[in-house]
Tab-separated table of C-alpha atoms in Angstrom:
chain	number	residue	atom	x	y	z
A	1	MET	CA	10.656	1.238	2.311
A	2	THR	CA	9.607	0.857	-1.314
A	3	ASN	CA	5.857	1.260	-1.799
A	4	GLN	CA	3.277	-1.107	-1.972
A	5	ALA	CA	2.077	-0.198	-5.565
A	6	PHE	CA	5.791	-1.976	-6.394
A	7	GLU	CA	6.780	-5.124	-7.494
A	8	GLU	CA	10.253	-5.158	-6.769
A	9	GLU	CA	13.270	-7.543	-7.978
A	10	ASN	CA	15.237	-8.863	-5.179
A	11	ASP	CA	18.958	-8.692	-4.960
A	12	ASP	CA	21.034	-8.835	-2.300
A	13	LEU	CA	20.550	-6.518	0.784
A	14	PHE	CA	22.701	-3.147	1.577
A	15	GLU	CA	22.290	-1.633	5.234
A	16	HIS	CA	20.440	1.736	4.927
A	17	HIS	CA	19.499	1.999	8.582
A	18	ARG	CA	21.308	0.858	11.765
A	19	ILE	CA	19.605	1.523	14.966
A	20	VAL	CA	20.788	0.660	18.858
A	21	ALA	CA	17.935	0.944	21.433
A	22	ASP	CA	18.658	2.828	24.276
A	23	PRO	CA	19.780	0.712	27.527
A	24	GLY	CA	16.526	1.867	29.571
A	25	GLN	CA	14.181	1.170	26.238
A	26	ALA	CA	10.661	0.284	26.921
A	27	PRO	CA	9.061	-2.794	25.514
A	28	LEU	CA	7.771	-1.168	22.136
A	29	ARG	CA	6.584	-2.861	18.875
A	30	ILE	CA	9.049	-2.802	16.604
A	31	ASP	CA	6.911	-1.332	13.573
A	32	LYS	CA	5.985	1.819	16.188
A	33	PHE	CA	9.567	2.003	17.252
A	34	LEU	CA	10.860	2.240	13.521
A	35	MET	CA	8.234	4.908	12.561
A	36	ASP	CA	9.466	7.341	15.259
A	37	ARG	CA	13.560	6.938	14.075
A	38	ILE	CA	12.808	7.100	10.184
A	39	ALA	CA	12.056	9.971	8.291
A	40	ASN	CA	9.373	10.057	5.675
A	41	SER	CA	7.856	6.574	7.002
A	42	THR	CA	4.618	5.502	7.147
A	43	ARG	CA	3.643	2.656	9.766
A	44	SER	CA	2.046	0.612	6.775
A	45	LYS	CA	5.229	0.870	4.800
A	46	ILE	CA	7.215	-0.051	7.902
A	47	GLN	CA	5.062	-3.037	8.071
A	48	SER	CA	5.298	-4.156	4.528
A	49	GLY	CA	9.288	-3.666	5.129
A	50	ILE	CA	9.158	-6.140	7.810
A	51	ALA	CA	6.702	-8.690	6.081
A	52	ASP	CA	9.361	-8.227	3.142
A	53	GLY	CA	12.086	-9.644	5.385
A	54	PHE	CA	14.137	-5.975	5.052
A	55	VAL	CA	14.151	-5.379	8.868
A	56	GLU	CA	16.472	-7.476	11.523
A	57	VAL	CA	17.000	-7.614	15.205
A	58	ASN	CA	20.204	-8.861	16.650
A	59	GLY	CA	20.829	-10.662	12.997
A	60	GLU	CA	17.504	-12.400	13.186
A	61	ILE	CA	14.035	-11.533	10.767
A	62	VAL	CA	11.347	-10.269	13.304
A	63	LYS	CA	7.527	-10.120	12.806
A	64	SER	CA	5.902	-6.616	13.156
A	65	ASN	CA	4.655	-7.240	16.669
A	66	TYR	CA	8.283	-8.089	17.941
A	67	LYS	CA	8.733	-5.909	21.047
A	68	VAL	CA	12.142	-3.909	20.785
A	69	LYS	CA	13.943	-4.504	24.265
A	70	PRO	CA	16.769	-2.224	25.391
A	71	SER	CA	20.307	-3.042	23.562
A	72	ASP	CA	18.554	-4.566	20.967
A	73	VAL	CA	20.352	-3.544	17.498
A	74	ILE	CA	17.761	-2.866	14.648
A	75	THR	CA	18.723	-3.010	10.841
A	76	VAL	CA	16.988	-1.911	7.895
A	77	SER	CA	18.400	-3.081	4.720
A	78	MET	CA	17.248	-2.843	1.027
A	79	PRO	CA	17.950	-4.443	-2.353
A	80	GLU	CA	20.064	-1.798	-3.257
A	81	PRO	CA	23.232	0.453	-1.592
A	82	PRO	CA	22.347	3.800	-0.497
A	83	ARG	CA	23.074	6.160	-3.374
A	84	ASP	CA	22.727	9.992	-4.888
A	85	THR	CA	18.825	9.437	-6.844
A	86	ASP	CA	19.807	11.704	-9.820
A	87	VAL	CA	18.556	9.613	-12.724
A	88	VAL	CA	20.719	10.481	-15.972
A	89	PRO	CA	18.709	10.637	-19.542
A	90	GLU	CA	19.184	8.326	-22.050
A	91	ASN	CA	18.427	8.351	-25.511
A	92	ILE	CA	16.935	4.880	-25.796
A	93	PRO	CA	13.824	4.283	-27.762
A	94	LEU	CA	10.633	3.449	-25.848
A	95	ASN	CA	7.824	1.164	-27.588
A	96	ILE	CA	4.558	3.607	-26.440
A	97	VAL	CA	1.500	2.132	-27.430
A	98	TYR	CA	-0.789	4.599	-25.698
A	99	GLU	CA	0.243	8.406	-24.723
A	100	ASP	CA	-1.981	11.422	-23.599
A	101	GLU	CA	-1.240	14.259	-21.435
A	102	HIS	CA	-1.452	12.572	-18.312
A	103	LEU	CA	0.260	9.064	-18.908
A	104	LEU	CA	1.715	6.926	-21.415
A	105	VAL	CA	1.406	2.785	-21.760
A	106	VAL	CA	4.540	1.270	-22.822
A	107	ASN	CA	5.608	-2.088	-24.430
A	108	LYS	CA	8.802	-2.988	-22.400
A	109	GLU	CA	10.914	-5.722	-24.001
A	110	ALA	CA	12.937	-8.535	-22.189
A	111	GLY	CA	16.282	-7.362	-20.626
A	112	MET	CA	15.374	-3.930	-19.958
A	113	VAL	CA	15.603	-3.259	-16.322
A	114	VAL	CA	12.422	-0.724	-15.621
A	115	HIS	CA	14.532	1.539	-12.798
A	116	PRO	CA	18.274	2.359	-11.853
A	117	ALA	CA	19.212	-0.205	-9.105
A	118	TYR	CA	22.427	-1.995	-7.829
A	119	GLN	CA	24.401	-3.108	-11.030
A	120	ASN	CA	22.360	-1.503	-13.716
A	121	TRP	CA	22.560	2.102	-12.916
A	122	THR	CA	21.862	3.119	-16.770
A	123	GLY	CA	20.339	1.580	-19.845
A	124	THR	CA	16.647	1.368	-17.855
A	125	LEU	CA	13.220	2.480	-18.621
A	126	VAL	CA	13.621	5.459	-16.459
A	127	ASN	CA	16.578	6.706	-17.992
A	128	ALA	CA	14.734	6.484	-21.479
A	129	LEU	CA	11.854	8.021	-19.677
A	130	THR	CA	13.699	10.967	-18.307
A	131	TYR	CA	15.211	11.697	-21.607
A	132	HIS	CA	11.858	11.660	-23.702
A	133	PHE	CA	9.673	13.298	-21.233
A	134	GLN	CA	10.279	16.305	-18.257
A	135	ASN	CA	9.456	16.874	-15.308
A	136	LEU	CA	7.612	13.363	-14.265
A	137	PRO	CA	6.323	12.795	-11.226
A	138	GLU	CA	8.028	11.115	-8.399
A	139	MET	CA	6.390	8.785	-5.918
A	140	GLN	CA	6.845	9.705	-2.023
A	141	GLY	CA	9.469	6.959	-0.829
A	142	ASN	CA	10.432	6.307	-4.708
A	143	GLU	CA	12.639	8.988	-5.367
A	144	GLY	CA	14.840	7.875	-8.485
A	145	ARG	CA	11.876	6.528	-10.072
A	146	PRO	CA	10.459	9.320	-11.830
A	147	GLY	CA	6.828	8.075	-13.546
A	148	LEU	CA	6.322	4.964	-12.099
A	149	VAL	CA	3.635	3.367	-9.857
A	150	HIS	CA	4.514	-0.724	-10.747
A	151	ARG	CA	7.233	-2.328	-12.200
A	152	ILE	CA	7.888	-5.943	-14.212
A	153	ASP	CA	11.070	-7.898	-13.765
A	154	LYS	CA	13.858	-7.221	-16.062
A	155	ASP	CA	13.390	-10.484	-18.303
A	156	THR	CA	9.470	-10.289	-18.313
A	157	SER	CA	8.156	-8.496	-21.237
A	158	GLY	CA	4.959	-6.562	-21.542
A	159	LEU	CA	2.874	-3.620	-20.669
A	160	LEU	CA	3.132	-1.019	-18.084
A	161	VAL	CA	1.303	2.194	-17.545
A	162	ILE	CA	3.854	5.545	-16.641
A	163	ALA	CA	2.316	8.981	-14.935
A	164	LYS	CA	3.118	12.103	-16.474
A	165	THR	CA	1.181	14.253	-13.752
A	166	GLU	CA	0.740	14.522	-10.055
A	167	ALA	CA	-2.715	13.668	-10.713
A	168	ALA	CA	-2.113	10.365	-12.654
A	169	MET	CA	0.499	8.916	-10.141
A	170	ASN	CA	-1.740	9.726	-7.066
A	171	GLY	CA	-4.514	8.254	-9.141
A	172	LEU	CA	-3.306	5.176	-10.640
A	173	ALA	CA	-1.259	4.194	-6.968
A	174	LYS	CA	-4.630	4.281	-5.559
A	175	GLN	CA	-5.578	1.829	-8.041
A	176	PHE	CA	-2.862	-0.371	-7.456
A	177	PHE	CA	-2.805	0.176	-4.110
A	178	ASP	CA	-6.735	-0.886	-3.804
A	179	HIS	CA	-5.817	-4.166	-6.280
A	180	SER	CA	-8.105	-2.508	-8.891
A	181	ILE	CA	-5.890	-2.459	-11.472
A	182	GLU	CA	-6.645	-5.415	-14.410
A	183	ARG	CA	-3.317	-7.238	-15.190
A	184	THR	CA	-2.917	-10.387	-17.299
A	185	TYR	CA	-0.040	-12.187	-17.803
A	186	TYR	CA	0.786	-15.241	-20.226
A	187	ALA	CA	3.226	-17.630	-19.124
A	188	LEU	CA	4.859	-20.969	-20.550
A	189	VAL	CA	5.406	-23.468	-17.139
A	190	TRP	CA	6.339	-27.095	-16.850
A	191	GLY	CA	3.317	-29.838	-16.898
A	192	ILE	CA	-0.123	-29.408	-16.567
A	193	PRO	CA	-2.084	-28.018	-13.496
A	194	LYS	CA	-4.599	-30.827	-12.478
A	195	GLU	CA	-7.249	-27.635	-12.672
A	196	GLU	CA	-8.007	-26.113	-15.768
A	197	LYS	CA	-8.840	-23.016	-13.929
A	198	GLY	CA	-7.466	-22.008	-10.339
A	199	THR	CA	-6.785	-19.589	-7.453
A	200	ILE	CA	-3.560	-19.315	-5.755
A	201	ASN	CA	-4.145	-17.844	-2.622
A	202	ILE	CA	-1.069	-17.867	-0.448
A	203	ASN	CA	1.573	-15.450	1.417
A	204	LEU	CA	4.848	-14.537	-0.141
A	205	GLY	CA	7.711	-13.331	1.264
A	206	ARG	CA	11.817	-13.461	0.809
A	207	SER	CA	13.500	-16.600	1.162
A	208	LEU	CA	15.538	-17.277	4.547
A	209	LYS	CA	18.211	-19.196	2.518
A	210	ASP	CA	18.302	-16.894	-0.248
A	211	ARG	CA	17.254	-13.221	-0.030
A	212	ARG	CA	17.035	-12.636	-4.235
A	213	VAL	CA	13.985	-15.616	-3.955
A	214	THR	CA	10.389	-15.465	-3.077
A	215	VAL	CA	8.842	-18.224	-1.632
A	216	ALA	CA	5.128	-19.266	-0.210
A	217	TYR	CA	4.659	-19.292	3.566
A	218	GLU	CA	1.282	-21.297	4.893
A	219	ASP	CA	2.107	-18.957	7.863
A	220	PRO	CA	-0.612	-16.107	7.594
A	221	GLU	CA	1.805	-13.897	9.793
A	222	ILE	CA	4.659	-13.976	7.261
A	223	GLY	CA	4.984	-12.797	4.270
A	224	ARG	CA	2.384	-10.766	2.205
A	225	HIS	CA	-1.007	-11.651	1.437
A	226	ALA	CA	-0.883	-12.873	-2.398
A	227	ILE	CA	-3.767	-14.183	-4.999
A	228	THR	CA	-3.225	-15.207	-8.388
A	229	HIS	CA	-5.827	-16.710	-10.410
A	230	TYR	CA	-4.798	-19.143	-13.468
A	231	GLU	CA	-6.347	-20.338	-16.253
A	232	VAL	CA	-4.880	-22.921	-19.004
A	233	LEU	CA	-5.206	-21.987	-22.629
A	234	LYS	CA	-2.856	-24.581	-24.332
A	235	ASP	CA	-2.060	-27.909	-23.021
A	236	LEU	CA	1.092	-28.954	-24.909
A	237	ARG	CA	1.903	-32.737	-23.032
A	238	TYR	CA	5.199	-31.731	-20.963
A	239	VAL	CA	4.225	-28.121	-20.826
A	240	SER	CA	1.333	-25.365	-21.035
A	241	LEU	CA	0.439	-21.857	-21.704
A	242	ILE	CA	-1.659	-20.307	-19.105
A	243	LYS	CA	-3.350	-17.282	-18.196
A	244	CYS	CA	-2.353	-15.418	-15.282
A	245	ASN	CA	-4.702	-12.458	-13.575
A	246	LEU	CA	-2.802	-10.547	-10.416
A	247	GLU	CA	-5.217	-9.665	-7.642
A	248	THR	CA	-1.908	-8.684	-5.606
A	249	GLY	CA	1.341	-7.466	-7.581
A	250	ARG	CA	4.097	-8.984	-4.897
A	251	THR	CA	7.618	-9.562	-5.736
A	252	HIS	CA	7.823	-12.276	-8.565
A	253	GLN	CA	4.600	-13.209	-7.762
A	254	ILE	CA	3.497	-15.592	-10.748
A	255	ARG	CA	6.924	-17.016	-10.681
A	256	ALA	CA	7.040	-18.072	-7.010
A	257	HIS	CA	3.232	-19.312	-7.105
A	258	MET	CA	3.620	-21.340	-9.946
A	259	LYS	CA	6.659	-22.668	-8.466
A	260	HIS	CA	4.628	-23.607	-5.337
A	261	ILE	CA	1.788	-25.343	-7.088
A	262	GLY	CA	4.659	-27.435	-8.757
A	263	HIS	CA	4.799	-25.932	-12.142
A	264	PRO	CA	8.086	-23.636	-12.086
A	265	LEU	CA	7.986	-21.125	-15.403
A	266	PHE	CA	9.962	-22.591	-18.505
A	267	ASN	CA	13.374	-21.757	-18.187
A	268	ASP	CA	13.505	-19.654	-15.158
A	269	ALA	CA	16.621	-20.162	-13.646
A	270	THR	CA	15.824	-18.493	-10.496
A	271	TYR	CA	13.071	-20.902	-9.514
A	272	GLY	CA	14.558	-23.954	-11.252
A	273	GLY	CA	12.796	-23.457	-14.406
A	274	ASP	CA	16.058	-23.797	-16.570
A	275	LYS	CA	16.022	-27.722	-15.807
A	276	LEU	CA	13.899	-30.890	-17.700
A	277	LEU	CA	11.602	-31.254	-15.495
A	278	LYS	CA	8.893	-33.038	-17.397
A	279	GLY	CA	9.388	-35.476	-20.320
A	280	THR	CA	12.046	-38.832	-20.993
A	281	GLN	CA	15.521	-38.543	-20.492
A	282	PHE	CA	16.395	-39.688	-24.048
A	283	SER	CA	18.865	-37.569	-25.663
A	284	LYS	CA	16.739	-36.475	-28.482
A	285	TYR	CA	13.901	-34.795	-26.194
A	286	LYS	CA	16.772	-33.237	-24.045
A	287	SER	CA	18.000	-31.657	-27.257
A	288	PHE	CA	14.972	-30.594	-27.936
A	289	VAL	CA	14.461	-28.972	-24.731
A	290	ASP	CA	17.825	-27.366	-24.675
A	291	ASN	CA	16.988	-25.775	-28.268
A	292	CYS	CA	13.850	-24.437	-26.416
A	293	PHE	CA	15.703	-22.850	-24.013
A	294	LYS	CA	17.837	-21.469	-26.681
A	295	ILE	CA	14.799	-19.738	-28.373
A	296	ILE	CA	13.152	-17.857	-25.399
A	297	PRO	CA	16.882	-17.443	-22.869
A	298	ARG	CA	14.810	-15.861	-20.046
A	299	GLN	CA	11.282	-16.662	-17.921
A	300	ALA	CA	8.731	-17.192	-20.369
A	301	LEU	CA	6.387	-14.550	-18.756
A	302	HIS	CA	4.816	-11.614	-20.328
A	303	ALA	CA	2.437	-8.479	-19.501
A	304	LYS	CA	0.010	-9.137	-21.777
A	305	SER	CA	-2.997	-6.868	-21.089
A	306	LEU	CA	-3.662	-3.615	-18.924
A	307	GLY	CA	-6.533	-2.184	-17.768
A	308	PHE	CA	-7.331	0.829	-15.447
A	309	ILE	CA	-9.478	3.838	-14.879
A	310	HIS	CA	-8.137	6.926	-16.256
A	311	PRO	CA	-7.110	8.803	-13.389
A	312	VAL	CA	-8.422	12.140	-14.928
A	313	THR	CA	-10.996	11.750	-17.573
A	314	LYS	CA	-12.276	8.362	-15.396
A	315	LYS	CA	-12.895	6.470	-18.681
A	316	MET	CA	-12.160	2.854	-18.477
A	317	MET	CA	-8.802	1.834	-20.380
A	318	GLN	CA	-7.870	-1.583	-21.682
A	319	PHE	CA	-4.794	-2.101	-23.135
A	320	ASP	CA	-3.570	-5.633	-24.921
A	321	SER	CA	-0.103	-6.706	-26.326
A	322	ASP	CA	1.217	-9.655	-28.872
A	323	LEU	CA	3.380	-12.420	-27.208
A	324	PRO	CA	7.056	-11.272	-28.538
A	325	GLN	CA	8.783	-13.057	-30.893
A	326	ASP	CA	10.899	-15.714	-28.643
A	327	PHE	CA	7.435	-16.419	-26.907
A	328	VAL	CA	5.468	-17.151	-30.054
A	329	ALA	CA	8.522	-19.222	-31.405
A	330	VAL	CA	9.208	-21.627	-28.343
A	331	ILE	CA	5.074	-22.477	-28.050
A	332	GLU	CA	5.133	-23.258	-32.006
A	333	LYS	CA	8.278	-25.647	-31.624
A	334	TRP	CA	6.322	-27.097	-28.605
A	335	GLU	CA	3.120	-27.553	-30.833
A	336	HIS	CA	5.325	-29.373	-33.359
A	337	TYR	CA	6.728	-31.389	-31.274
A	338	VAL	CA	3.837	-32.731	-29.050
A	339	GLN	CA	1.876	-33.238	-32.624
A	340	TYR	CA	4.580	-35.332	-34.369
A	341	ASN	CA	5.731	-36.951	-31.342
């Protein structure tokens, strides 16, 4: 199971464990059953994996309270195939905005994968980190991801904090687990939310139809608790610039939450934002939107600011970043359009 501090990108699942219950197996909760059979696992990690849809019994996703029965076939799958956790160091430049002996903060560009995974074993942020820094710590259960205590999606730009020492990793991981890290994202979304400010509080989990997609679940026993606070910064008639503060850090949280309330991120192909969702069908407008998609050929999401207590000095650290050029350009193009049309 992945550490709870992580925000993971979902790909196809690959079987890591296949366990057949004994014919004389007494009824036992599946989380307890797996704890006894998977090395280096904890009940909380197993429960998180079950909530994320990583565990199936006889081909069906189950809840943590499922009672294992005789001859049940339990499979534990992950978004990448089992492999060697060795990381190849690569001389890739890093945009470091802060560094001391315990940690560093980097501003990741869109298009860079954070850590090696299926179909992206090289060219990642972790490949670069292992070249520029030696002996970075690894979180238990996340071998092959030195320095990482959280992540952002490949096509999301913005700030990440990296641990350089065990003390920094443990301290930062606890803050992520406690949801005390301050994280602000800017997003361009389709439409204008009815409320200028709001909170989205609904569980998120894997879609049963497409395991790469995160969806909202009304049932509080399905998925994982997720809270996003948002505020509209600019009303651009057909789209809006919003600020999002994460209280939790779930897979694709902002993307899935904004889709759930009817405002997918602009040009987010995974969540339907790469289509014309607001405005007219006139060819001039459609051409304008297509040109906007070309300007920012990714979901319009940027991890703008990051705040945390330094795990060693105990001082409050606050970092902010400028919006990348493609994000600025598409906002300016929309501002010009709504002003003159």
